[in-house]
PDB file of C-alpha atoms in Angstrom:
ATOM      1  CA  MET A   1     129.757 115.215  77.726  1.00  0.00           C
ATOM      2  CA  LYS A   2     130.881 115.690  74.033  1.00  0.00           C
ATOM      3  CA  ASP A   3     134.306 113.412  73.105  1.00  0.00           C
ATOM      4  CA  ALA A   4     136.924 114.302  71.147  1.00  0.00           C
ATOM      5  CA  GLN A   5     135.112 115.149  67.435  1.00  0.00           C
ATOM      6  CA  GLY A   6     132.618 116.832  69.620  1.00  0.00           C
ATOM      7  CA  ARG A   7     130.164 114.969  70.171  1.00  0.00           C
ATOM      8  CA  PRO A   8     127.114 114.521  72.682  1.00  0.00           C
ATOM      9  CA  VAL A   9     128.749 111.033  74.322  1.00  0.00           C
ATOM     10  CA  THR A  10     125.523 109.289  76.496  1.00  0.00           C
ATOM     11  CA  GLY A  11     125.445 106.288  79.437  1.00  0.00           C
ATOM     12  CA  ALA A  12     122.754 104.085  81.002  1.00  0.00           C
ATOM     13  CA  ILE A  13     123.559 102.121  84.414  1.00  0.00           C
ATOM     14  CA  ARG A  14     122.658  98.919  84.727  1.00  0.00           C
ATOM     15  CA  TRP A  15     122.316  97.045  87.765  1.00  0.00           C
ATOM     16  CA  LYS A  16     122.574  92.594  88.178  1.00  0.00           C
ATOM     17  CA  ARG A  17     118.767  91.712  88.257  1.00  0.00           C
ATOM     18  CA  PHE A  18     119.067  89.318  92.213  1.00  0.00           C
ATOM     19  CA  ALA A  19     119.123  85.962  91.529  1.00  0.00           C
ATOM     20  CA  ALA A  20     115.897  83.529  93.658  1.00  0.00           C
ATOM     21  CA  LEU A  21     113.754  85.528  95.433  1.00  0.00           C
ATOM     22  CA  SER A  22     114.514  89.131  95.360  1.00  0.00           C
ATOM     23  CA  VAL A  23     113.805  92.344  94.853  1.00  0.00           C
ATOM     24  CA  PRO A  24     114.172  94.503  91.281  1.00  0.00           C
ATOM     25  CA  ALA A  25     116.527  96.877  91.447  1.00  0.00           C
ATOM     26  CA  VAL A  26     116.682 100.443  93.519  1.00  0.00           C
ATOM     27  CA  ALA A  27     117.724 103.468  91.715  1.00  0.00           C
ATOM     28  CA  GLY A  28     120.533 105.812  90.035  1.00  0.00           C
ATOM     29  CA  THR A  29     123.709 106.025  91.313  1.00  0.00           C
ATOM     30  CA  ALA A  30     122.692 110.367  92.043  1.00  0.00           C
ATOM     31  CA  VAL A  31     119.366 108.863  93.478  1.00  0.00           C
ATOM     32  CA  LEU A  32     121.385 107.141  95.808  1.00  0.00           C
ATOM     33  CA  ALA A  33     123.766 108.948  96.626  1.00  0.00           C
ATOM     34  CA  VAL A  34     121.155 112.095  97.570  1.00  0.00           C
ATOM     35  CA  ALA A  35     119.356 109.589 100.105  1.00  0.00           C
ATOM     36  CA  MET A  36     122.250 108.483 101.604  1.00  0.00           C
ATOM     37  CA  ALA A  37     123.232 111.913 101.801  1.00  0.00           C
ATOM     38  CA  ASN A  38     119.647 113.069 104.180  1.00  0.00           C
ATOM     39  CA  GLY A  39     119.130 109.782 105.217  1.00  0.00           C
ATOM     40  CA  ALA A  40     117.471 108.194 104.056  1.00  0.00           C
ATOM     41  CA  LEU A  41     119.876 105.229 103.228  1.00  0.00           C
ATOM     42  CA  ALA A  42     122.024 104.364 106.080  1.00  0.00           C
ATOM     43  CA  ALA A  43     125.045 101.602 106.186  1.00  0.00           C
ATOM     44  CA  SER A  44     125.658 100.953 109.569  1.00  0.00           C
ATOM     45  CA  PHE A  45     129.202 100.437 108.526  1.00  0.00           C
ATOM     46  CA  ALA A  46     132.022 100.432 105.500  1.00  0.00           C
ATOM     47  CA  VAL A  47     131.945  96.349 104.275  1.00  0.00           C
ATOM     48  CA  SER A  48     134.866  95.538 102.490  1.00  0.00           C
ATOM     49  CA  GLY A  49     136.291  95.082  98.748  1.00  0.00           C
ATOM     50  CA  GLN A  50     134.889  91.043  99.135  1.00  0.00           C
ATOM     51  CA  GLN A  51     132.007  89.384  98.506  1.00  0.00           C
ATOM     52  CA  PHE A  52     131.651  86.081 100.468  1.00  0.00           C
ATOM     53  CA  LYS A  53     129.476  82.631  99.891  1.00  0.00           C
ATOM     54  CA  VAL A  54     127.181  81.095 102.296  1.00  0.00           C
ATOM     55  CA  SER A  55     125.663  77.707 102.417  1.00  0.00           C
ATOM     56  CA  ALA A  56     123.465  75.953 104.626  1.00  0.00           C
ATOM     57  CA  ASP A  57     121.179  72.211 104.269  1.00  0.00           C
ATOM     58  CA  SER A  58     117.774  74.798 105.527  1.00  0.00           C
ATOM     59  CA  LEU A  59     117.079  78.176 106.338  1.00  0.00           C
ATOM     60  CA  THR A  60     113.467  78.421 108.404  1.00  0.00           C
ATOM     61  CA  GLY A  61     112.489  81.952 110.586  1.00  0.00           C
ATOM     62  CA  GLU A  62     110.289  83.902 111.615  1.00  0.00           C
ATOM     63  CA  GLY A  63     109.710  87.565 110.099  1.00  0.00           C
ATOM     64  CA  PHE A  64     110.687  88.408 107.582  1.00  0.00           C
ATOM     65  CA  ALA A  65     111.516  90.991 105.531  1.00  0.00           C
ATOM     66  CA  GLN A  66     112.825  91.679 101.786  1.00  0.00           C
ATOM     67  CA  TYR A  67     112.986  94.705 100.498  1.00  0.00           C
ATOM     68  CA  GLY A  68     116.090  97.173  97.985  1.00  0.00           C
ATOM     69  CA  SER A  69     118.905  99.062  99.377  1.00  0.00           C
ATOM     70  CA  ILE A  70     122.660  99.836  99.640  1.00  0.00           C
ATOM     71  CA  ASP A  71     126.212  99.505 100.890  1.00  0.00           C
ATOM     72  CA  THR A  72     129.090 101.343 100.944  1.00  0.00           C
ATOM     73  CA  ASN A  73     132.688 100.156 101.011  1.00  0.00           C
ATOM     74  CA  ALA A  74     135.390 102.583 102.281  1.00  0.00           C
ATOM     75  CA  ARG A  75     136.727 104.026  98.610  1.00  0.00           C
ATOM     76  CA  GLY A  76     132.629 104.978  99.275  1.00  0.00           C
ATOM     77  CA  ASP A  77     131.357 102.526  96.212  1.00  0.00           C
ATOM     78  CA  LEU A  78     127.775 102.423  95.945  1.00  0.00           C
ATOM     79  CA  LEU A  79     126.621  98.590  96.019  1.00  0.00           C
ATOM     80  CA  PRO A  80     122.604  97.916  95.432  1.00  0.00           C
ATOM     81  CA  VAL A  81     121.556  94.660  97.790  1.00  0.00           C
ATOM     82  CA  ALA A  82     118.354  92.908  98.459  1.00  0.00           C
ATOM     83  CA  VAL A  83     118.307  93.169 102.819  1.00  0.00           C
ATOM     84  CA  THR A  84     117.244  89.760 103.511  1.00  0.00           C
ATOM     85  CA  GLY A  85     115.681  90.311 107.480  1.00  0.00           C
ATOM     86  CA  ILE A  86     114.369  87.854 109.948  1.00  0.00           C
ATOM     87  CA  LYS A  87     113.277  88.014 114.415  1.00  0.00           C
ATOM     88  CA  LYS A  88     114.290  84.563 115.000  1.00  0.00           C
ATOM     89  CA  ALA A  89     116.256  82.286 112.392  1.00  0.00           C
ATOM     90  CA  GLU A  90     117.419  78.407 112.729  1.00  0.00           C
ATOM     91  CA  MET A  91     120.319  76.839 110.226  1.00  0.00           C
ATOM     92  CA  ASN A  92     121.208  73.630 110.180  1.00  0.00           C
ATOM     93  CA  ASN A  93     124.777  72.905 108.188  1.00  0.00           C
ATOM     94  CA  LEU A  94     125.502  76.431 107.662  1.00  0.00           C
ATOM     95  CA  CYS A  95     128.799  77.420 106.519  1.00  0.00           C
ATOM     96  CA  GLN A  96     130.456  80.194 105.452  1.00  0.00           C
ATOM     97  CA  SER A  97     133.597  80.974 102.959  1.00  0.00           C
ATOM     98  CA  VAL A  98     135.695  84.038 102.100  1.00  0.00           C
ATOM     99  CA  LEU A  99     138.352  83.690  98.962  1.00  0.00           C
ATOM    100  CA  THR A 100     140.928  86.042  99.012  1.00  0.00           C
ATOM    101  CA  THR A 101     144.100  86.095  96.488  1.00  0.00           C
ATOM    102  CA  LEU A 102     147.445  87.137  97.335  1.00  0.00           C
ATOM    103  CA  PRO A 103     150.293  88.117  95.608  1.00  0.00           C
ATOM    104  CA  VAL A 104     153.000  85.372  95.453  1.00  0.00           C
ATOM    105  CA  VAL A 105     150.380  83.281  97.446  1.00  0.00           C
ATOM    106  CA  GLY A 106     147.304  82.992  95.254  1.00  0.00           C
ATOM    107  CA  ASP A 107     144.539  81.913  96.856  1.00  0.00           C
ATOM    108  CA  ILE A 108     143.425  81.619 100.268  1.00  0.00           C
ATOM    109  CA  SER A 109     140.447  80.583 101.785  1.00  0.00           C
ATOM    110  CA  LEU A 110     138.572  81.230 105.126  1.00  0.00           C
ATOM    111  CA  LYS A 111     135.810  78.547 105.822  1.00  0.00           C
ATOM    112  CA  LEU A 112     134.122  78.943 108.990  1.00  0.00           C
ATOM    113  CA  SER A 113     131.355  75.726 109.881  1.00  0.00           C
ATOM    114  CA  ALA A 114     128.365  75.218 112.025  1.00  0.00           C
ATOM    115  CA  GLY A 115     125.508  73.633 113.299  1.00  0.00           C
ATOM    116  CA  ASN A 116     126.566  70.064 111.670  1.00  0.00           C
ATOM    117  CA  LYS A 117     125.551  68.525 114.547  1.00  0.00           C
ATOM    118  CA  GLY A 118     122.001  68.325 115.218  1.00  0.00           C
ATOM    119  CA  THR A 119     122.100  71.735 116.662  1.00  0.00           C
ATOM    120  CA  PRO A 120     121.231  74.267 114.827  1.00  0.00           C
ATOM    121  CA  VAL A 121     122.468  77.812 114.073  1.00  0.00           C
ATOM    122  CA  GLN A 122     119.639  80.452 115.594  1.00  0.00           C
ATOM    123  CA  ALA A 123     120.268  84.113 115.376  1.00  0.00           C
ATOM    124  CA  ASN A 124     117.792  86.854 116.383  1.00  0.00           C
ATOM    125  CA  GLU A 125     117.535  90.586 114.566  1.00  0.00           C
ATOM    126  CA  LEU A 126     119.112  88.886 111.538  1.00  0.00           C
ATOM    127  CA  PHE A 127     119.898  91.054 108.810  1.00  0.00           C
ATOM    128  CA  VAL A 128     121.378  89.557 105.192  1.00  0.00           C
ATOM    129  CA  ASP A 129     122.824  91.978 102.652  1.00  0.00           C
ATOM    130  CA  ALA A 130     123.134  89.488  99.411  1.00  0.00           C
ATOM    131  CA  THR A 131     123.655  90.382  96.230  1.00  0.00           C
ATOM    132  CA  GLN A 132     122.792  86.388  95.111  1.00  0.00           C
ATOM    133  CA  LEU A 133     119.766  84.292  96.681  1.00  0.00           C
ATOM    134  CA  ALA A 134     118.918  80.471  95.755  1.00  0.00           C
ATOM    135  CA  GLY A 135     117.300  77.835  96.965  1.00  0.00           C
ATOM    136  CA  ASP A 136     113.515  76.159  97.044  1.00  0.00           C
ATOM    137  CA  ALA A 137     111.414  77.974  99.578  1.00  0.00           C
ATOM    138  CA  SER A 138     108.018  78.134 101.307  1.00  0.00           C
ATOM    139  CA  PHE A 139     106.415  81.472 102.777  1.00  0.00           C
ATOM    140  CA  GLU A 140     103.271  81.398 105.183  1.00  0.00           C
ATOM    141  CA  ASN A 141     100.921  85.004 105.266  1.00  0.00           C
ATOM    142  CA  ILE A 142     103.426  86.122 102.521  1.00  0.00           C
ATOM    143  CA  GLU A 143     102.734  89.823 100.957  1.00  0.00           C
ATOM    144  CA  ILE A 144     104.580  90.631  97.794  1.00  0.00           C
ATOM    145  CA  GLY A 145     104.870  94.394  96.419  1.00  0.00           C
ATOM    146  CA  ARG A 146     104.049  96.443  99.418  1.00  0.00           C
ATOM    147  CA  ASP A 147     105.850  99.493  99.945  1.00  0.00           C
ATOM    148  CA  ALA A 148     108.696  99.149 101.572  1.00  0.00           C
ATOM    149  CA  SER A 149     108.428 102.191 103.826  1.00  0.00           C
ATOM    150  CA  THR A 150     105.399 100.388 105.933  1.00  0.00           C
ATOM    151  CA  LEU A 151     107.395  96.843 106.472  1.00  0.00           C
ATOM    152  CA  ASP A 152     105.875  95.115 109.818  1.00  0.00           C
ATOM    153  CA  LYS A 153     106.365  91.928 109.892  1.00  0.00           C
ATOM    154  CA  GLY A 154     110.888  91.290 110.354  1.00  0.00           C
ATOM    155  CA  PRO A 155     112.913  93.172 112.670  1.00  0.00           C
ATOM    156  CA  LYS A 156     111.855  96.626 114.406  1.00  0.00           C
ATOM    157  CA  ASP A 157     114.315  98.187 111.963  1.00  0.00           C
ATOM    158  CA  ALA A 158     113.395  96.870 108.671  1.00  0.00           C
ATOM    159  CA  GLN A 159     112.150  99.092 106.911  1.00  0.00           C
ATOM    160  CA  GLY A 160     113.066 100.649 103.060  1.00  0.00           C
ATOM    161  CA  MET A 161     112.812 103.579 101.307  1.00  0.00           C
ATOM    162  CA  GLN A 162     109.026 104.654 100.141  1.00  0.00           C
ATOM    163  CA  ASP A 163     107.830 104.229  97.273  1.00  0.00           C
ATOM    164  CA  MET A 164     110.240 101.035  97.173  1.00  0.00           C
ATOM    165  CA  PHE A 165     108.721  97.054  96.401  1.00  0.00           C
ATOM    166  CA  SER A 166     108.882  94.406  98.815  1.00  0.00           C
ATOM    167  CA  GLN A 167     107.784  91.602 100.686  1.00  0.00           C
ATOM    168  CA  GLN A 168     107.294  90.646 104.424  1.00  0.00           C
ATOM    169  CA  ALA A 169     105.762  87.360 105.501  1.00  0.00           C
ATOM    170  CA  ASP A 170     105.401  85.640 108.854  1.00  0.00           C
ATOM    171  CA  ARG A 171     107.284  82.132 108.821  1.00  0.00           C
ATOM    172  CA  MET A 172     109.263  80.823 105.962  1.00  0.00           C
ATOM    173  CA  SER A 173     112.009  78.008 104.704  1.00  0.00           C
ATOM    174  CA  ILE A 174     114.256  77.752 102.915  1.00  0.00           C
ATOM    175  CA  LYS A 175     115.450  74.665 101.251  1.00  0.00           C
ATOM    176  CA  ASN A 176     118.982  74.770 100.146  1.00  0.00           C
ATOM    177  CA  LEU A 177     120.175  77.139 100.775  1.00  0.00           C
ATOM    178  CA  LYS A 178     123.147  79.660  98.763  1.00  0.00           C
ATOM    179  CA  GLN A 179     123.550  83.042  99.080  1.00  0.00           C
ATOM    180  CA  VAL A 180     126.716  85.409  97.988  1.00  0.00           C
ATOM    181  CA  ALA A 181     125.857  88.866 100.237  1.00  0.00           C
ATOM    182  CA  TRP A 182     128.589  91.282 101.543  1.00  0.00           C
ATOM    183  CA  ALA A 183     127.320  92.040 104.824  1.00  0.00           C
ATOM    184  CA  THR A 184     125.194  90.238 107.609  1.00  0.00           C
ATOM    185  CA  ASN A 185     123.949  91.582 111.236  1.00  0.00           C
ATOM    186  CA  ALA A 186     122.255  89.701 113.964  1.00  0.00           C
ATOM    187  CA  GLY A 187     121.774  91.516 117.723  1.00  0.00           C
ATOM    188  CA  THR A 188     122.831  88.386 118.709  1.00  0.00           C
ATOM    189  CA  PHE A 189     124.221  85.051 116.395  1.00  0.00           C
ATOM    190  CA  LYS A 190     124.802  81.766 118.345  1.00  0.00           C
ATOM    191  CA  LEU A 191     127.221  78.627 116.200  1.00  0.00           C
ATOM    192  CA  SER A 192     126.772  75.138 117.307  1.00  0.00           C
ATOM    193  CA  GLY A 193     130.390  73.121 116.758  1.00  0.00           C
ATOM    194  CA  LEU A 194     131.745  76.610 115.340  1.00  0.00           C
ATOM    195  CA  ASN A 195     134.891  74.564 113.429  1.00  0.00           C
ATOM    196  CA  MET A 196     136.659  77.410 110.911  1.00  0.00           C
ATOM    197  CA  LYS A 197     140.172  76.851 109.196  1.00  0.00           C
ATOM    198  CA  VAL A 198     143.302  78.868 106.013  1.00  0.00           C
ATOM    199  CA  LEU A 199     142.905  76.761 103.928  1.00  0.00           C
ATOM    200  CA  LYS A 200     145.626  77.706 100.406  1.00  0.00           C
ATOM    201  CA  GLY A 201     143.550  76.877  97.503  1.00  0.00           C
ATOM    202  CA  LYS A 202     140.424  77.719  96.430  1.00  0.00           C
ATOM    203  CA  HIS A 203     138.036  75.878  99.392  1.00  0.00           C
ATOM    204  CA  GLU A 204     135.033  77.500  99.062  1.00  0.00           C
ATOM    205  CA  CYS A 205     131.242  76.596 100.095  1.00  0.00           C
ATOM    206  CA  PHE A 206     129.106  75.776  96.741  1.00  0.00           C
TER     207      PHE A 206
END
């Protein structure tokens, strides 16, 4: 490609670094597009154009795996994520919020809470496609730098591309969890004391 004066134009793509516990960015857009076309990467559904926030006083899990991957939206955009897979997870005082800005109306918040009355939220075969993850974390028997295609401690389908960085552990715990994500999948998701509200204005989890 050349500019108006006939000089060559060059460019580069830079992925933002993920926050605490994140894995390195996965690759260039063209390579990822080819990988998806060949079935090396698969998205279970097209994500919306909005990320959501999740917080919890604590998250504990058995069978933890994390690796880099890509989500896609309905427009076909490629969205780099850190996929966290957990076989069995429990969360105390869970909060999930989505902020939408509508013409004329302004900001509208959808806010969900659960697991705050002594019975934790429970999830099996949990997958979270996150762009930010922070908290005070501890791991048991952790492996850092494992090939993502060989992961075997997380959920059945928790594996990434060959030669890609990943990490896994037998058990994990995060206190004061704060997370921003594009998508969440789970085999089962039990929300004790579920409370959902739609509120005018900004009412996010953090």
